[in-house]
Amino acid sequence: MTLAELDWQARAAAHKARVNRYAEPYLARRSAGKKHPVEDFLFTYYTQKPGQLSRWHPGAGVVLTGAAAAERLDWKFYRAANEAELQAAGAPAAGPAAILDTEKFLEQRREAVDFARIILGRTAARPAQFGCFGLHEWAMVYKQEANAVRHEYLELRLGSGGTDQVVEDNRIRCTHFDAYRFYTPQATGLNELTPTRENQRDMEQPGCLHANMDLYKWAYKLSPALPSELVMDCFELSWHIRAMDMQASPYDLAEWGYPPIRIETAAGKADYVAAQRGFSADAAVLRERLRAAVDAL
């Protein structure tokens, strides 16, 4: 496939505008020394920085043509398209033409590609579980008065005692290591499972909010070999999941514009599961797109 300069420059500009909708408020807050408990998360927890995210990439196998393509030859994992690639893509033989150096990318990122292929495939193959009710966030502040650990600038909606009671009154069965590892020491023994980095590939399941948020992580870790539009689709799903995850958390975020999902009640649990099922369905589509892109590599 070949893209003329006007076409790919337009896509690059559209991508940057899409990223800026999320990145610019975050950068403004950071400059002002302010925090947002929901909307900063994708830029602070994940390692992809706004500047990296805003760089548009067409993905593997796409030839970029035109004068601006010459700039790409100085970007990591790009090289000049050879004659055979130009002919196969129907690109003009004269003038700058850049393409992803897939061989070099795989040489340096093989481990990431292989792990992503495993985690995406095994997660998709498991049945989704919808009975966690977001209690991982509650377990992260269990007995907080003793631990004094997370989000010290936020109030607990039910107070410390009420929060602890919700944890003790419910079954906790978190399957995601990167949520479980933030549990307070008193909460780790309450989880019915013991997720670890080593068993991650054998435990993650497609109902998990955090596993579905992490589609963004696998997407950007495979950049620039994936089209940036796919990376941003994963980012935006993760953004919406984060909002719902924090609405169901023990924190009082009403003043931030995020009314609570009261998972301590039967109605709140039903609302949580309904949203969780919707996100799981959306994530299944993106997971398949990511798997197809990885297989193509």
PDB file of N, CA, C and O in Angstrom, residues 7-24 43 48-58 72 75 216 219-220 223-224 226-236:
ATOM      1  N   ASP A   7      -2.393  12.779   1.469  1.00  0.00           N
ATOM      2  CA  ASP A   7      -3.243  11.844   2.205  1.00  0.00           C
ATOM      3  C   ASP A   7      -2.662  11.524   3.579  1.00  0.00           C
ATOM      4  O   ASP A   7      -3.363  11.587   4.594  1.00  0.00           O
ATOM      5  N   TRP A   8      -1.363  11.166   3.612  1.00  0.00           N
ATOM      6  CA  TRP A   8      -0.837  10.763   4.917  1.00  0.00           C
ATOM      7  C   TRP A   8      -0.586  11.947   5.834  1.00  0.00           C
ATOM      8  O   TRP A   8      -0.695  11.824   7.060  1.00  0.00           O
ATOM      9  N   GLN A   9      -0.325  13.122   5.265  1.00  0.00           N
ATOM     10  CA  GLN A   9      -0.191  14.309   6.098  1.00  0.00           C
ATOM     11  C   GLN A   9      -1.529  14.685   6.729  1.00  0.00           C
ATOM     12  O   GLN A   9      -1.584  15.135   7.885  1.00  0.00           O
ATOM     13  N   ALA A  10      -2.610  14.487   5.991  1.00  0.00           N
ATOM     14  CA  ALA A  10      -3.945  14.756   6.539  1.00  0.00           C
ATOM     15  C   ALA A  10      -4.259  13.790   7.676  1.00  0.00           C
ATOM     16  O   ALA A  10      -4.820  14.181   8.710  1.00  0.00           O
ATOM     17  N   ARG A  11      -3.903  12.517   7.501  1.00  0.00           N
ATOM     18  CA  ARG A  11      -4.123  11.538   8.566  1.00  0.00           C
ATOM     19  C   ARG A  11      -3.270  11.867   9.798  1.00  0.00           C
ATOM     20  O   ARG A  11      -3.724  11.721  10.935  1.00  0.00           O
ATOM     21  N   ALA A  12      -2.041  12.308   9.560  1.00  0.00           N
ATOM     22  CA  ALA A  12      -1.163  12.671  10.673  1.00  0.00           C
ATOM     23  C   ALA A  12      -1.727  13.857  11.449  1.00  0.00           C
ATOM     24  O   ALA A  12      -1.697  13.888  12.692  1.00  0.00           O
ATOM     25  N   ALA A  13      -2.267  14.844  10.736  1.00  0.00           N
ATOM     26  CA  ALA A  13      -2.843  16.022  11.384  1.00  0.00           C
ATOM     27  C   ALA A  13      -4.102  15.646  12.171  1.00  0.00           C
ATOM     28  O   ALA A  13      -4.323  16.129  13.295  1.00  0.00           O
ATOM     29  N   ALA A  14      -4.932  14.784  11.597  1.00  0.00           N
ATOM     30  CA  ALA A  14      -6.147  14.346  12.278  1.00  0.00           C
ATOM     31  C   ALA A  14      -5.799  13.568  13.546  1.00  0.00           C
ATOM     32  O   ALA A  14      -6.453  13.713  14.590  1.00  0.00           O
ATOM     33  N   HIS A  15      -4.767  12.740  13.463  1.00  0.00           N
ATOM     34  CA  HIS A  15      -4.338  11.976  14.626  1.00  0.00           C
ATOM     35  C   HIS A  15      -3.849  12.902  15.737  1.00  0.00           C
ATOM     36  O   HIS A  15      -4.206  12.730  16.911  1.00  0.00           O
ATOM     37  N   LYS A  16      -3.046  13.882  15.381  1.00  0.00           N
ATOM     38  CA  LYS A  16      -2.519  14.814  16.396  1.00  0.00           C
ATOM     39  C   LYS A  16      -3.647  15.565  17.076  1.00  0.00           C
ATOM     40  O   LYS A  16      -3.634  15.758  18.303  1.00  0.00           O
ATOM     41  N   ALA A  17      -4.642  15.996  16.307  1.00  0.00           N
ATOM     42  CA  ALA A  17      -5.784  16.691  16.893  1.00  0.00           C
ATOM     43  C   ALA A  17      -6.550  15.770  17.841  1.00  0.00           C
ATOM     44  O   ALA A  17      -7.023  16.200  18.905  1.00  0.00           O
ATOM     45  N   ARG A  18      -6.659  14.513  17.469  1.00  0.00           N
ATOM     46  CA  ARG A  18      -7.351  13.528  18.313  1.00  0.00           C
ATOM     47  C   ARG A  18      -6.605  13.336  19.631  1.00  0.00           C
ATOM     48  O   ARG A  18      -7.216  13.286  20.700  1.00  0.00           O
ATOM     49  N   VAL A  19      -5.291  13.260  19.571  1.00  0.00           N
ATOM     50  CA  VAL A  19      -4.479  13.098  20.779  1.00  0.00           C
ATOM     51  C   VAL A  19      -4.560  14.355  21.643  1.00  0.00           C
ATOM     52  O   VAL A  19      -4.686  14.271  22.876  1.00  0.00           O
ATOM     53  N   ASN A  20      -4.490  15.514  21.016  1.00  0.00           N
ATOM     54  CA  ASN A  20      -4.456  16.772  21.762  1.00  0.00           C
ATOM     55  C   ASN A  20      -5.707  16.992  22.611  1.00  0.00           C
ATOM     56  O   ASN A  20      -5.653  17.676  23.639  1.00  0.00           O
ATOM     57  N   ARG A  21      -6.814  16.415  22.191  1.00  0.00           N
ATOM     58  CA  ARG A  21      -8.042  16.545  22.979  1.00  0.00           C
ATOM     59  C   ARG A  21      -7.831  16.023  24.399  1.00  0.00           C
ATOM     60  O   ARG A  21      -8.407  16.544  25.362  1.00  0.00           O
ATOM     61  N   TYR A  22      -6.999  15.017  24.554  1.00  0.00           N
ATOM     62  CA  TYR A  22      -6.702  14.435  25.858  1.00  0.00           C
ATOM     63  C   TYR A  22      -5.391  14.964  26.448  1.00  0.00           C
ATOM     64  O   TYR A  22      -5.288  15.177  27.663  1.00  0.00           O
ATOM     65  N   ALA A  23      -4.399  15.156  25.592  1.00  0.00           N
ATOM     66  CA  ALA A  23      -3.061  15.494  26.071  1.00  0.00           C
ATOM     67  C   ALA A  23      -2.939  16.941  26.525  1.00  0.00           C
ATOM     68  O   ALA A  23      -2.256  17.223  27.528  1.00  0.00           O
ATOM     69  N   GLU A  24      -3.559  17.871  25.805  1.00  0.00           N
ATOM     70  CA  GLU A  24      -3.369  19.275  26.142  1.00  0.00           C
ATOM     71  C   GLU A  24      -3.891  19.632  27.537  1.00  0.00           C
ATOM     72  O   GLU A  24      -3.203  20.336  28.292  1.00  0.00           O
ATOM     73  N   PHE A  43      -1.615   8.932  31.125  1.00  0.00           N
ATOM     74  CA  PHE A  43      -0.326   9.569  30.866  1.00  0.00           C
ATOM     75  C   PHE A  43       0.673   9.373  32.002  1.00  0.00           C
ATOM     76  O   PHE A  43       1.869   9.615  31.829  1.00  0.00           O
ATOM     77  N   GLN A  48       3.849   5.535  27.762  1.00  0.00           N
ATOM     78  CA  GLN A  48       3.787   6.323  26.529  1.00  0.00           C
ATOM     79  C   GLN A  48       3.515   7.789  26.861  1.00  0.00           C
ATOM     80  O   GLN A  48       2.537   8.123  27.523  1.00  0.00           O
ATOM     81  N   LYS A  49       4.385   8.688  26.418  1.00  0.00           N
ATOM     82  CA  LYS A  49       4.238  10.105  26.697  1.00  0.00           C
ATOM     83  C   LYS A  49       3.400  10.783  25.607  1.00  0.00           C
ATOM     84  O   LYS A  49       3.316  10.288  24.479  1.00  0.00           O
ATOM     85  N   PRO A  50       2.792  11.931  25.930  1.00  0.00           N
ATOM     86  CA  PRO A  50       1.954  12.615  24.949  1.00  0.00           C
ATOM     87  C   PRO A  50       2.654  12.887  23.621  1.00  0.00           C
ATOM     88  O   PRO A  50       2.057  12.716  22.557  1.00  0.00           O
ATOM     89  N   GLY A  51       3.920  13.296  23.680  1.00  0.00           N
ATOM     90  CA  GLY A  51       4.647  13.574  22.441  1.00  0.00           C
ATOM     91  C   GLY A  51       4.823  12.340  21.580  1.00  0.00           C
ATOM     92  O   GLY A  51       4.734  12.406  20.346  1.00  0.00           O
ATOM     93  N   GLN A  52       5.059  11.200  22.230  1.00  0.00           N
ATOM     94  CA  GLN A  52       5.199   9.948  21.491  1.00  0.00           C
ATOM     95  C   GLN A  52       3.861   9.530  20.887  1.00  0.00           C
ATOM     96  O   GLN A  52       3.800   9.085  19.742  1.00  0.00           O
ATOM     97  N   LEU A  53       2.808   9.669  21.669  1.00  0.00           N
ATOM     98  CA  LEU A  53       1.481   9.276  21.204  1.00  0.00           C
ATOM     99  C   LEU A  53       1.029  10.126  20.022  1.00  0.00           C
ATOM    100  O   LEU A  53       0.351   9.640  19.122  1.00  0.00           O
ATOM    101  N   SER A  54       1.411  11.400  20.003  1.00  0.00           N
ATOM    102  CA  SER A  54       0.934  12.302  18.950  1.00  0.00           C
ATOM    103  C   SER A  54       1.632  12.086  17.608  1.00  0.00           C
ATOM    104  O   SER A  54       1.178  12.593  16.584  1.00  0.00           O
ATOM    105  N   ARG A  55       2.736  11.318  17.599  1.00  0.00           N
ATOM    106  CA  ARG A  55       3.410  11.012  16.333  1.00  0.00           C
ATOM    107  C   ARG A  55       2.627   9.952  15.566  1.00  0.00           C
ATOM    108  O   ARG A  55       2.426   8.844  16.058  1.00  0.00           O
ATOM    109  N   TRP A  56       2.195  10.303  14.380  1.00  0.00           N
ATOM    110  CA  TRP A  56       1.390   9.373  13.590  1.00  0.00           C
ATOM    111  C   TRP A  56       2.271   8.392  12.827  1.00  0.00           C
ATOM    112  O   TRP A  56       3.312   8.758  12.265  1.00  0.00           O
ATOM    113  N   HIS A  57       1.852   7.121  12.821  1.00  0.00           N
ATOM    114  CA  HIS A  57       2.533   6.072  12.055  1.00  0.00           C
ATOM    115  C   HIS A  57       1.491   5.312  11.235  1.00  0.00           C
ATOM    116  O   HIS A  57       0.393   5.033  11.726  1.00  0.00           O
ATOM    117  N   PRO A  58       1.829   4.933  10.002  1.00  0.00           N
ATOM    118  CA  PRO A  58       0.864   4.211   9.165  1.00  0.00           C
ATOM    119  C   PRO A  58       0.802   2.724   9.463  1.00  0.00           C
ATOM    120  O   PRO A  58      -0.135   2.048   9.060  1.00  0.00           O
ATOM    121  N   ARG A  72      11.032  11.124   7.642  1.00  0.00           N
ATOM    122  CA  ARG A  72      10.825   9.846   8.331  1.00  0.00           C
ATOM    123  C   ARG A  72      12.082   8.975   8.316  1.00  0.00           C
ATOM    124  O   ARG A  72      12.217   8.080   9.147  1.00  0.00           O
ATOM    125  N   TRP A  75      13.650   8.857  11.546  1.00  0.00           N
ATOM    126  CA  TRP A  75      12.883   8.325  12.666  1.00  0.00           C
ATOM    127  C   TRP A  75      13.276   6.872  12.912  1.00  0.00           C
ATOM    128  O   TRP A  75      13.624   6.136  11.984  1.00  0.00           O
ATOM    129  N   TYR A 216      -4.381  -0.834  25.292  1.00  0.00           N
ATOM    130  CA  TYR A 216      -3.608   0.359  24.918  1.00  0.00           C
ATOM    131  C   TYR A 216      -2.112   0.120  25.120  1.00  0.00           C
ATOM    132  O   TYR A 216      -1.295   0.500  24.273  1.00  0.00           O
ATOM    133  N   ALA A 219      -0.750  -2.048  22.405  1.00  0.00           N
ATOM    134  CA  ALA A 219      -0.751  -1.317  21.138  1.00  0.00           C
ATOM    135  C   ALA A 219       0.440  -0.370  21.045  1.00  0.00           C
ATOM    136  O   ALA A 219       1.158  -0.352  20.033  1.00  0.00           O
ATOM    137  N   TYR A 220       0.683   0.431  22.081  1.00  0.00           N
ATOM    138  CA  TYR A 220       1.786   1.390  21.954  1.00  0.00           C
ATOM    139  C   TYR A 220       3.137   0.716  22.073  1.00  0.00           C
ATOM    140  O   TYR A 220       4.124   1.204  21.516  1.00  0.00           O
ATOM    141  N   SER A 223       4.159   0.013  18.661  1.00  0.00           N
ATOM    142  CA  SER A 223       4.331   1.159  17.774  1.00  0.00           C
ATOM    143  C   SER A 223       5.826   1.318  17.469  1.00  0.00           C
ATOM    144  O   SER A 223       6.668   1.029  18.332  1.00  0.00           O
ATOM    145  N   PRO A 224       6.186   1.699  16.225  1.00  0.00           N
ATOM    146  CA  PRO A 224       5.368   2.205  15.127  1.00  0.00           C
ATOM    147  C   PRO A 224       4.900   1.143  14.133  1.00  0.00           C
ATOM    148  O   PRO A 224       4.516   1.485  13.019  1.00  0.00           O
ATOM    149  N   LEU A 226       2.253  -0.618  14.312  1.00  0.00           N
ATOM    150  CA  LEU A 226       0.793  -0.596  14.205  1.00  0.00           C
ATOM    151  C   LEU A 226       0.336   0.785  13.734  1.00  0.00           C
ATOM    152  O   LEU A 226       0.968   1.792  14.060  1.00  0.00           O
ATOM    153  N   PRO A 227      -0.760   0.855  12.999  1.00  0.00           N
ATOM    154  CA  PRO A 227      -1.283   2.173  12.621  1.00  0.00           C
ATOM    155  C   PRO A 227      -1.725   2.952  13.856  1.00  0.00           C
ATOM    156  O   PRO A 227      -2.329   2.389  14.781  1.00  0.00           O
ATOM    157  N   SER A 228      -1.440   4.240  13.875  1.00  0.00           N
ATOM    158  CA  SER A 228      -1.753   5.058  15.045  1.00  0.00           C
ATOM    159  C   SER A 228      -3.244   5.149  15.319  1.00  0.00           C
ATOM    160  O   SER A 228      -3.660   5.369  16.469  1.00  0.00           O
ATOM    161  N   GLU A 229      -4.068   5.000  14.298  1.00  0.00           N
ATOM    162  CA  GLU A 229      -5.510   5.021  14.514  1.00  0.00           C
ATOM    163  C   GLU A 229      -5.932   3.870  15.429  1.00  0.00           C
ATOM    164  O   GLU A 229      -6.814   4.031  16.282  1.00  0.00           O
ATOM    165  N   LEU A 230      -5.307   2.705  15.270  1.00  0.00           N
ATOM    166  CA  LEU A 230      -5.606   1.569  16.137  1.00  0.00           C
ATOM    167  C   LEU A 230      -5.126   1.834  17.561  1.00  0.00           C
ATOM    168  O   LEU A 230      -5.817   1.516  18.535  1.00  0.00           O
ATOM    169  N   VAL A 231      -3.942   2.420  17.694  1.00  0.00           N
ATOM    170  CA  VAL A 231      -3.430   2.758  19.022  1.00  0.00           C
ATOM    171  C   VAL A 231      -4.395   3.708  19.729  1.00  0.00           C
ATOM    172  O   VAL A 231      -4.717   3.527  20.911  1.00  0.00           O
ATOM    173  N   MET A 232      -4.902   4.714  18.997  1.00  0.00           N
ATOM    174  CA  MET A 232      -5.813   5.672  19.618  1.00  0.00           C
ATOM    175  C   MET A 232      -7.185   5.067  19.911  1.00  0.00           C
ATOM    176  O   MET A 232      -7.852   5.462  20.873  1.00  0.00           O
ATOM    177  N   ASP A 233      -7.628   4.115  19.125  1.00  0.00           N
ATOM    178  CA  ASP A 233      -8.868   3.416  19.449  1.00  0.00           C
ATOM    179  C   ASP A 233      -8.725   2.700  20.792  1.00  0.00           C
ATOM    180  O   ASP A 233      -9.648   2.712  21.617  1.00  0.00           O
ATOM    181  N   CYS A 234      -7.561   2.096  21.014  1.00  0.00           N
ATOM    182  CA  CYS A 234      -7.294   1.422  22.290  1.00  0.00           C
ATOM    183  C   CYS A 234      -7.180   2.438  23.420  1.00  0.00           C
ATOM    184  O   CYS A 234      -7.676   2.210  24.531  1.00  0.00           O
ATOM    185  N   PHE A 235      -6.532   3.565  23.139  1.00  0.00           N
ATOM    186  CA  PHE A 235      -6.400   4.627  24.142  1.00  0.00           C
ATOM    187  C   PHE A 235      -7.771   5.106  24.595  1.00  0.00           C
ATOM    188  O   PHE A 235      -8.039   5.250  25.809  1.00  0.00           O
ATOM    189  N   GLU A 236      -8.656   5.375  23.653  1.00  0.00           N
ATOM    190  CA  GLU A 236      -9.957   5.933  24.001  1.00  0.00           C
ATOM    191  C   GLU A 236     -10.819   4.929  24.762  1.00  0.00           C
ATOM    192  O   GLU A 236     -11.558   5.308  25.684  1.00  0.00           O
TER     193      GLU A 236
END
